[in-house]
Amino acid sequence: LRQGAPEVIFGEGKSAGQIFTIVEKMAEKGSNVLVTRLAAEKAEPLLARFPDATYDTDARAFCLTQRPLEIATRGTVLVVCAGTSDLPVAREAAVTARMLGNPVEELVDVGVAGIHRLFARADKLREAAVVIVVAGMEGALPSVIGGLVAVPVIAVPTSVGYGAAFGGVAALLGMLNSCAGGVTVVNIDNGFGAAYAATRINRIIQP
Amino acid sequence: LRQGAPEVIFGEGKSAGQIFTIVEKMAEKGSNVLVTRLAAEKAEPLLARFPDATYDTDARAFCLTQRPLEIATRGTVLVVCAGTSDLPVAREAAVTARMLGNPVEELVDVGVAGIHRLFARADKLREAAVVIVVAGMEGALPSVIGGLVAVPVIAVPTSVGYGAAFGGVAALLGMLNSCAGGVTVVNIDNGFGAAYAATRINRIIQP
Amino acid sequence: LRQGAPEVIFGEGKSAGQIFTIVEKMAEKGSNVLVTRLAAEKAEPLLARFPDATYDTDARAFCLTQRPLEIATRGTVLVVCAGTSDLPVAREAAVTARMLGNPVEELVDVGVAGIHRLFARADKLREAAVVIVVAGMEGALPSVIGGLVAVPVIAVPTSVGYGAAFGGVAALLGMLNSCAGGVTVVNIDNGFGAAYAATRINRIIQP
Amino acid sequence: LRQGAPEVIFGEGKSAGQIFTIVEKMAEKGSNVLVTRLAAEKAEPLLARFPDATYDTDARAFCLTQRPLEIATRGTVLVVCAGTSDLPVAREAAVTARMLGNPVEELVDVGVAGIHRLFARADKLREAAVVIVVAGMEGALPSVIGGLVAVPVIAVPTSVGYGAAFGGVAALLGMLNSCAGGVTVVNIDNGFGAAYAATRINRIIQP
Amino acid sequence: LRQGAPEVIFGEGKSAGQIFTIVEKMAEKGSNVLVTRLAAEKAEPLLARFPDATYDTDARAFCLTQRPLEIATRGTVLVVCAGTSDLPVAREAAVTARMLGNPVEELVDVGVAGIHRLFARADKLREAAVVIVVAGMEGALPSVIGGLVAVPVIAVPTSVGYGAAFGGVAALLGMLNSCAGGVTVVNIDNGFGAAYAATRINRIIQP
Amino acid sequence: LRQGAPEVIFGEGKSAGQIFTIVEKMAEKGSNVLVTRLAAEKAEPLLARFPDATYDTDARAFCLTQRPLEIATRGTVLVVCAGTSDLPVAREAAVTARMLGNPVEELVDVGVAGIHRLFARADKLREAAVVIVVAGMEGALPSVIGGLVAVPVIAVPTSVGYGAAFGGVAALLGMLNSCAGGVTVVNIDNGFGAAYAATRINRIIQP
Amino acid sequence: LRQGAPEVIFGEGKSAGQIFTIVEKMAEKGSNVLVTRLAAEKAEPLLARFPDATYDTDARAFCLTQRPLEIATRGTVLVVCAGTSDLPVAREAAVTARMLGNPVEELVDVGVAGIHRLFARADKLREAAVVIVVAGMEGALPSVIGGLVAVPVIAVPTSVGYGAAFGGVAALLGMLNSCAGGVTVVNIDNGFGAAYAATRINRIIQP
Amino acid sequence: LRQGAPEVIFGEGKSAGQIFTIVEKMAEKGSNVLVTRLAAEKAEPLLARFPDATYDTDARAFCLTQRPLEIATRGTVLVVCAGTSDLPVAREAAVTARMLGNPVEELVDVGVAGIHRLFARADKLREAAVVIVVAGMEGALPSVIGGLVAVPVIAVPTSVGYGAAFGGVAALLGMLNSCAGGVTVVNIDNGFGAAYAATRINRIIQP
Ligand SMILES: Nc1ncnc2c1ncn2[C@@H]1O[C@H](COP(=O)(O)O)[C@@H](O)[C@H]1O
Ligand SMILES: Nc1ncnc2c1ncn2[C@@H]1O[C@H](COP(=O)(O)O)[C@@H](O)[C@H]1O
Ligand SMILES: Nc1ncnc2c1ncn2[C@@H]1O[C@H](COP(=O)(O)O)[C@@H](O)[C@H]1O
Ligand SMILES: Nc1ncnc2c1ncn2[C@@H]1O[C@H](COP(=O)(O)O)[C@@H](O)[C@H]1O
Ligand SMILES: [Mg+2]
Ligand SMILES: [Mg+2]
Ligand SMILES: [Mg+2]
Ligand SMILES: [Mg+2]
Ligand SMILES: [Mg+2]
Ligand SMILES: [Mg+2]
Ligand SMILES: [Mg+2]
Ligand SMILES: [Mg+2]
């Protein structure tokens, strides 16, 4: 994508050994490296090997930054979610967006059932260039936020919930049917994909 | 249920002739009569025969009130919906609730994407004894309202929408997963059932 | 909600440590505390720390009552279920309703296939101010009970069953299509939500 | 199957002309003929041509009986349904069962929401050799009846209902999950198939 | 049901201790006892306690026969399945049918893809009073057998298969749409229910 | 594809005028032309304009053959279906296969419930180079045929049926789960696609 | 949104009279007006009343431009689709994007099965600031295009197709699972929503 | 099928002991043996017993070749997949195709989002007699390949992906709706079935 854009590895379903080998090879080339969906125990050998790297427990993401990230963006990517259950997906989005060169802000604990908490932060909403809204259960938050801001809103349904939440389907359908303009949707739990799309939106295009 | 409670006929799938015969027989006994899901053209012979009866075009409901309704309720049933598409279901609820002896208030054009319009009417929300919230598409309105009031909220999903609205399924799932307490749900488009349940809630129970 | 209303924590997906910390902080403020969906082993440190608290094994719920509950209700909340498999959800509803300040009665082992057992308890059904009916498999019990009582019925589908029970979907659909008036529905296995809605219904509203 | 067993034609999706030709050919051979799912206007030329034949408006079935039916059955086939909406399917079952040589009884207007009406007819239930139970919406009736009788119960879900009835799926799932023993199920609206299976059950087998 | 009919316990989801207590209590009354869906390790204490009892490893069923079974049936219940994967469900049906007082025959390894093996056993098919057909994957066997016999066929879909088998849904739908007359269906994997219904069919009714 | 291979137009959703214009343009180039899913009334102007063209009423297909078809195939494409309801799809396959240069045989009225009719034609099955099997409802025919032949079988589910046939889904799932080797599947009602794939299989490849 | 941004009316389900009244009122205020999903016959009275307005037959959209549109965008919105069946949705997107002040380019007849046609237009793809990709059936086009461009891609599934297309569900799922980064999705057939989101992306934000 | 065609065992759900016994018996007869879906630890005793046999870790398949395979095929079976996640299914297809007597080529790491990698291998695509395309997530690869080759394409959806991938359903639907001619589909993850069908296609038929 741009200077310093990381190589990305999808950690799920790969063994600690496989991941170590891939990261090592990428690191040798001097690349920045992002591993998503990485279980804590698989991160340990990587952190031992690369002392400057970090591992985000919530996001379950490993970040190795060897080269400076080039920032040529329109503004801030704001990641919003309602509560602690949605946090892993929200933080996957935030960590990814940072590694892709965006300034990132986060807003947690703002749900539709206690909407005053959301309004108390309206300023933050209005300052963003792109908003990523992460929500499980009924997935109503993007509609409300889409009505409050004038910038693009990327909605990420999460698999949080039980029963008729159907592993994120209820939230996904809610978001696809959003009555607010400017809302687009990515796959269930796909914080990475939301951040990737937000980065394309947030790039300053040279005319 | 109580004094003056109407006999109710489900009009859909019955011929004009069948309905006329049933209503006539009920009217002879002196009963009040409510016909729901009644097409306008099937209402005509009934209105000709019972000049004091009324037909609500939005609700598609016929009401014949021969006996006074006994009002022994805790308060007002408030029916809320976001827009004109949900109006038929909202008005089926309102007309039914009135025929079942409840004082009824209506609040239309308050959706989640323009949430300030809802807040402007917060007083009305807080005065109700029961709130019926009718919403299609993402069905997010009951969660927001459930967070604003302290009384029971009955959510009615509507079949309004297209594509991934799946004939009301998206709204239904959203409502079942409401993160707000106090929200219960009825079948898609079932304004009648919501009003019936609201009436049971709104009744003053003799100790 | 009212005097003594508890702070509520959803225990599923949180570690024993996280829960301990949250409860401790709430307890310090003198609040009553209810933790639902709490595995037995996570309850142990809490019970050691708060010797007056209780843990209900069926409901998987922890209750700490530091302040007296204010009872200002219309009557009794009756929780009904068909058998031992549905018991955890039924008891989650009962424990929650009690913590929210309602007098609670329970009726177990009354299913539609042996309906005489239900009729033998008809008196109990008629004494309630609200009935919560918990049922898995075909979820037919709320329809039968809705036809026997004149008060609101809240139906809770459970994920009990196998094959075409589809984790509670069969029961959910049965309840949404109930041919009995006055029945409203909450999410699969959501005993807590049913009790919360019942509490709103059961409150005496000051005029 | 046996003496006098009719040739059966599925009328749906065939033109009046096609059906006329097929019936004519069968009639020439002296066979009894049953046409199911036959629209009234397509029945007219047949009734004109075969003055002794009958057409059942509810069942939408045409019956031509040229040979006596051999009755060698264990007892009566009882067809039960809750109301007028399910009547077409119930009568398709009844007409078919008669044409296949069974004594048939019918019981309508006995639903789960007004279960006392069902108990008032318990004698009739207990006299049957096989019971066919036809029900739409939540499809709970077979479970209740399965608990009252000791003979086989064949459950027929109907497409009656709206919204979350999903064209008979809710009733079908309810019946498949019946908690009562002895209940088996056929396809949605398949009154014919239920009668056919009942006939096999009701046959006296020569040892 | 009749002399010697067993008490039945559904073993799944109950602890070894719970089951032991229930069986003990029933055994004391002199009853026959059948426990279905019982894991092998939970059967061990029961077999130690009741040396005359048996445990069927395939069916995962425990049988204690203290009183003679009364046989008053029309004939044999034949249980058919295609292969070893469907065997547990087929044997649950067979063991249950025997405990309910039916002579039982079994026919395994006869599938639709090698249909000659089925035809080689056509005699056995024709001797049965009721046929239970157990099949997973496409569930086509009941249609073929329904066309070969004149007695009732009870179809049991199994959860055997992967991918688009959807845990037995493909087989269930196939059976509900059977183009052969006389086929009725029970829930996925419900060998018990099929045997129970077969027993009602197979009973000699006293006139 | 090869010499004389037709231009193909999907007729559904196009107006008579649009189709006429497209066919005219293709005809001018001397091409052969096939229009599928063409309503009879839209075929009329085409037949008037091209007197040598034909229209197959069952297949609802228009064929204009201006150039000789080159036949360089391994053998015959056999199209099999169970009955008259599946005929339109079967004939769409047959007509398309002929226009694509294959010798075609057809076998109708051979269903799984009367399997002897199928065996009576086993010779025909064994002579084919590819077999297309068209079936609705439970879609079991391809499994049976796949077990009888040694050549590729292409299964076409049809939307024939009602209730739990779900517009062809039951047949589709049955076919995808076929326990017979060598069966592959195309979309519901896609006779065209089956013939197209059969043609690729049936081509003689020049080494 | 900005200077000259139109008032938008969703035409489906509203009568010609209702739409006329709404448009008239908006026009009086001097606003630009866009009516989507408007049947041709309902557009006629509007075109008679507003001679400068236009009606796009493919998009089924009415546009009245009374005030100049303010163009302050990053670049061009490119709308891509595979063929004539997807054209109505593609043109709804294009017309909307124009009315919202974007320069718009269109690329039709570029599908995944003839991918060389797409590559022939790669230059056009690379010039866009945002790409809207409209596709029915398997909905694979956005993945391919997402891999060719570096700007945001908004995918619009259409209800085009039959059988297992399930009214756009197949395309929707394909797009949500896109293996290409930067793809976000809107509701089935929601050309309007895609254009609205594209406009937010394409706006030049004042720092 | 032909000389040397192996006996095939589906390893999933069978114990190491069961599999050992079956393989031993087959080996004694001198047959070639293929065991699919075999966990590595269950393969160990087999490899110890048959030192000439092989076990493919990716495919999870055991192959014992005692007799020479007869090769009488039209050409090469080419197995294509996008990446490492789909590899197990792709290799199951490749191993099976080899054991069934086909020359096999493999092409991995060619996905739709980086389509140039696919084009770089176009020669390989054009040399095959049959192409098996294995793809998860959106399952778009078969459409693209179907448009590039003139031979039959067998599409295998995989359960790779998360969220709205629904365990392979998204890929399955994409493939069934392929807009490219000549594509047929097998069950999710059914690499074996694809290879079996490919073998029937690839056989040289003796005239
Ligand atoms: N959490 C995630 N969710 C979805 N896609 C991801 C995620 N993380 C990485 N990816 C994608 O997966 C690719 C790497 O996959 P792999 O080669 O299997 O490691 C990356 O280039 C991303 O496009
Ligand atoms: N709009 C409605 N939706 C659902 N149920 C209704 C509706 N209107 C009436 N009903 C119910 O249908 C019953 C009458 O049905 P019927 O006897 O078919 O006219 C009433 O007693 C109500 O319980
Ligand atoms: N395998 C089975 N599948 C379905 N229902 C069963 C099965 N085994 C027993 N049952 C039913 O479950 C009842 C006992 O349930 P429980 O009281 O929970 O042990 C029996 O009376 C049967 O009706
Ligand atoms: N009955 C059919 N079912 C599926 N696809 C078809 C059918 N008839 C034609 N097609 C495909 O549709 C293409 C023509 O589509 P169109 O350009 O819209 O007329 C042909 O090249 C075929 O690939
Ligand atoms: Mg949420
Ligand atoms: Mg709405
Ligand atoms: Mg139950
Ligand atoms: Mg009913
Ligand atoms: Mg099977
Ligand atoms: Mg068929
Ligand atoms: Mg397309
Ligand atoms: Mg893939």
Short mmCIF file of N, CA, C and O in Angstrom, two decimals, chain G residues 50-86:
data_model
loop_
_atom_site.label_atom_id
_atom_site.label_comp_id
_atom_site.label_asym_id
_atom_site.label_seq_id
_atom_site.Cartn_x
_atom_site.Cartn_y
_atom_site.Cartn_z
N PHE G 50 -42.98 19.05 -14.15
CA PHE G 50 -41.63 19.64 -14.12
C PHE G 50 -40.90 19.33 -15.43
O PHE G 50 -40.16 18.33 -15.52
N PRO G 51 -41.08 20.16 -16.45
CA PRO G 51 -40.55 19.82 -17.78
C PRO G 51 -39.03 19.71 -17.82
O PRO G 51 -38.50 18.99 -18.68
N ASP G 52 -38.33 20.30 -16.88
CA ASP G 52 -36.86 20.22 -16.89
C ASP G 52 -36.34 18.99 -16.18
O ASP G 52 -35.13 18.69 -16.23
N ALA G 53 -37.21 18.28 -15.49
CA ALA G 53 -36.77 17.10 -14.76
C ALA G 53 -36.52 15.94 -15.73
O ALA G 53 -36.94 15.98 -16.89
N THR G 54 -35.81 14.93 -15.27
CA THR G 54 -35.54 13.75 -16.11
C THR G 54 -35.94 12.48 -15.37
O THR G 54 -36.02 12.45 -14.15
N TYR G 55 -36.19 11.43 -16.16
CA TYR G 55 -36.52 10.12 -15.59
C TYR G 55 -35.63 9.09 -16.27
O TYR G 55 -35.62 8.99 -17.49
N ASP G 56 -34.86 8.35 -15.46
CA ASP G 56 -33.98 7.32 -16.01
C ASP G 56 -34.70 5.97 -15.96
O ASP G 56 -34.97 5.44 -14.88
N THR G 57 -34.98 5.42 -17.13
CA THR G 57 -35.79 4.21 -17.21
C THR G 57 -35.10 3.01 -16.58
O THR G 57 -35.76 2.17 -15.95
N ASP G 58 -33.81 2.88 -16.77
CA ASP G 58 -33.09 1.75 -16.17
C ASP G 58 -33.06 1.88 -14.65
O ASP G 58 -33.41 0.94 -13.92
N ALA G 59 -32.65 3.06 -14.18
CA ALA G 59 -32.51 3.27 -12.73
C ALA G 59 -33.87 3.40 -12.06
O ALA G 59 -33.97 3.28 -10.84
N ARG G 60 -34.89 3.64 -12.85
CA ARG G 60 -36.23 3.95 -12.33
C ARG G 60 -36.15 5.11 -11.33
O ARG G 60 -36.72 5.06 -10.25
N ALA G 61 -35.44 6.16 -11.75
CA ALA G 61 -35.20 7.30 -10.86
C ALA G 61 -35.60 8.61 -11.52
O ALA G 61 -35.34 8.84 -12.71
N PHE G 62 -36.23 9.48 -10.73
CA PHE G 62 -36.65 10.80 -11.19
C PHE G 62 -35.73 11.84 -10.56
O PHE G 62 -35.45 11.77 -9.35
N CYS G 63 -35.22 12.77 -11.37
CA CYS G 63 -34.29 13.79 -10.88
C CYS G 63 -34.75 15.19 -11.26
O CYS G 63 -34.94 15.48 -12.45
N LEU G 64 -34.88 16.03 -10.27
CA LEU G 64 -35.20 17.43 -10.51
C LEU G 64 -34.06 18.27 -9.96
O LEU G 64 -33.79 18.24 -8.76
N THR G 65 -33.38 19.00 -10.85
CA THR G 65 -32.21 19.77 -10.43
C THR G 65 -32.50 21.26 -10.58
O THR G 65 -32.39 21.81 -11.68
N GLN G 66 -32.86 21.91 -9.49
CA GLN G 66 -33.19 23.33 -9.52
C GLN G 66 -32.01 24.21 -9.11
O GLN G 66 -31.95 25.37 -9.49
N ARG G 67 -31.13 23.63 -8.31
CA ARG G 67 -29.96 24.39 -7.85
C ARG G 67 -28.71 23.69 -8.35
O ARG G 67 -28.67 22.47 -8.43
N PRO G 68 -27.66 24.47 -8.61
CA PRO G 68 -26.42 23.82 -9.07
C PRO G 68 -25.83 22.94 -7.97
O PRO G 68 -25.90 23.27 -6.79
N LEU G 69 -25.27 21.78 -8.36
CA LEU G 69 -24.63 20.88 -7.42
C LEU G 69 -23.23 21.39 -7.13
O LEU G 69 -22.49 21.75 -8.05
N GLU G 70 -22.84 21.40 -5.87
CA GLU G 70 -21.49 21.78 -5.49
C GLU G 70 -20.58 20.56 -5.60
O GLU G 70 -20.84 19.53 -4.99
N ILE G 71 -19.52 20.65 -6.40
CA ILE G 71 -18.60 19.52 -6.58
C ILE G 71 -17.34 19.78 -5.77
O ILE G 71 -16.54 20.64 -6.13
N ALA G 72 -17.15 19.09 -4.71
CA ALA G 72 -15.92 19.25 -3.92
C ALA G 72 -15.46 17.85 -3.54
O ALA G 72 -15.52 17.43 -2.39
N THR G 73 -15.03 17.13 -4.55
CA THR G 73 -14.75 15.71 -4.37
C THR G 73 -13.30 15.39 -4.69
O THR G 73 -12.60 16.16 -5.34
N ARG G 74 -12.89 14.23 -4.23
CA ARG G 74 -11.53 13.78 -4.46
C ARG G 74 -11.33 13.31 -5.90
O ARG G 74 -10.25 13.35 -6.43
N GLY G 75 -12.39 12.78 -6.51
CA GLY G 75 -12.23 12.26 -7.86
C GLY G 75 -13.53 11.65 -8.37
O GLY G 75 -14.62 12.09 -8.00
N THR G 76 -13.39 10.63 -9.20
CA THR G 76 -14.54 10.04 -9.88
C THR G 76 -15.07 8.84 -9.12
O THR G 76 -14.30 8.08 -8.55
N VAL G 77 -16.41 8.69 -9.10
CA VAL G 77 -17.02 7.45 -8.63
C VAL G 77 -17.24 6.56 -9.85
O VAL G 77 -17.95 6.96 -10.78
N LEU G 78 -16.63 5.37 -9.84
CA LEU G 78 -16.80 4.45 -10.96
C LEU G 78 -17.79 3.36 -10.57
O LEU G 78 -17.61 2.70 -9.54
N VAL G 79 -18.83 3.17 -11.41
CA VAL G 79 -19.83 2.12 -11.14
C VAL G 79 -19.62 1.00 -12.16
O VAL G 79 -19.69 1.23 -13.36
N VAL G 80 -19.38 -0.22 -11.66
CA VAL G 80 -19.08 -1.37 -12.52
C VAL G 80 -20.14 -2.43 -12.36
O VAL G 80 -20.58 -2.72 -11.24
N CYS G 81 -20.58 -3.05 -13.47
CA CYS G 81 -21.41 -4.25 -13.34
C CYS G 81 -21.19 -5.18 -14.52
O CYS G 81 -20.62 -4.81 -15.54
N ALA G 82 -21.66 -6.42 -14.33
CA ALA G 82 -21.32 -7.48 -15.29
C ALA G 82 -22.23 -7.52 -16.50
O ALA G 82 -21.81 -7.91 -17.58
N GLY G 83 -23.49 -7.12 -16.33
CA GLY G 83 -24.35 -7.29 -17.50
C GLY G 83 -25.68 -6.59 -17.35
O GLY G 83 -25.93 -5.87 -16.38
N THR G 84 -26.53 -6.83 -18.32
CA THR G 84 -27.78 -6.10 -18.41
C THR G 84 -28.70 -6.38 -17.23
O THR G 84 -29.47 -5.52 -16.84
N SER G 85 -28.64 -7.56 -16.65
CA SER G 85 -29.57 -7.87 -15.56
C SER G 85 -29.27 -7.01 -14.33
O SER G 85 -30.18 -6.65 -13.58
N ASP G 86 -28.00 -6.71 -14.10
CA ASP G 86 -27.62 -5.91 -12.93
C ASP G 86 -27.72 -4.41 -13.20
O ASP G 86 -27.50 -3.61 -12.28
#
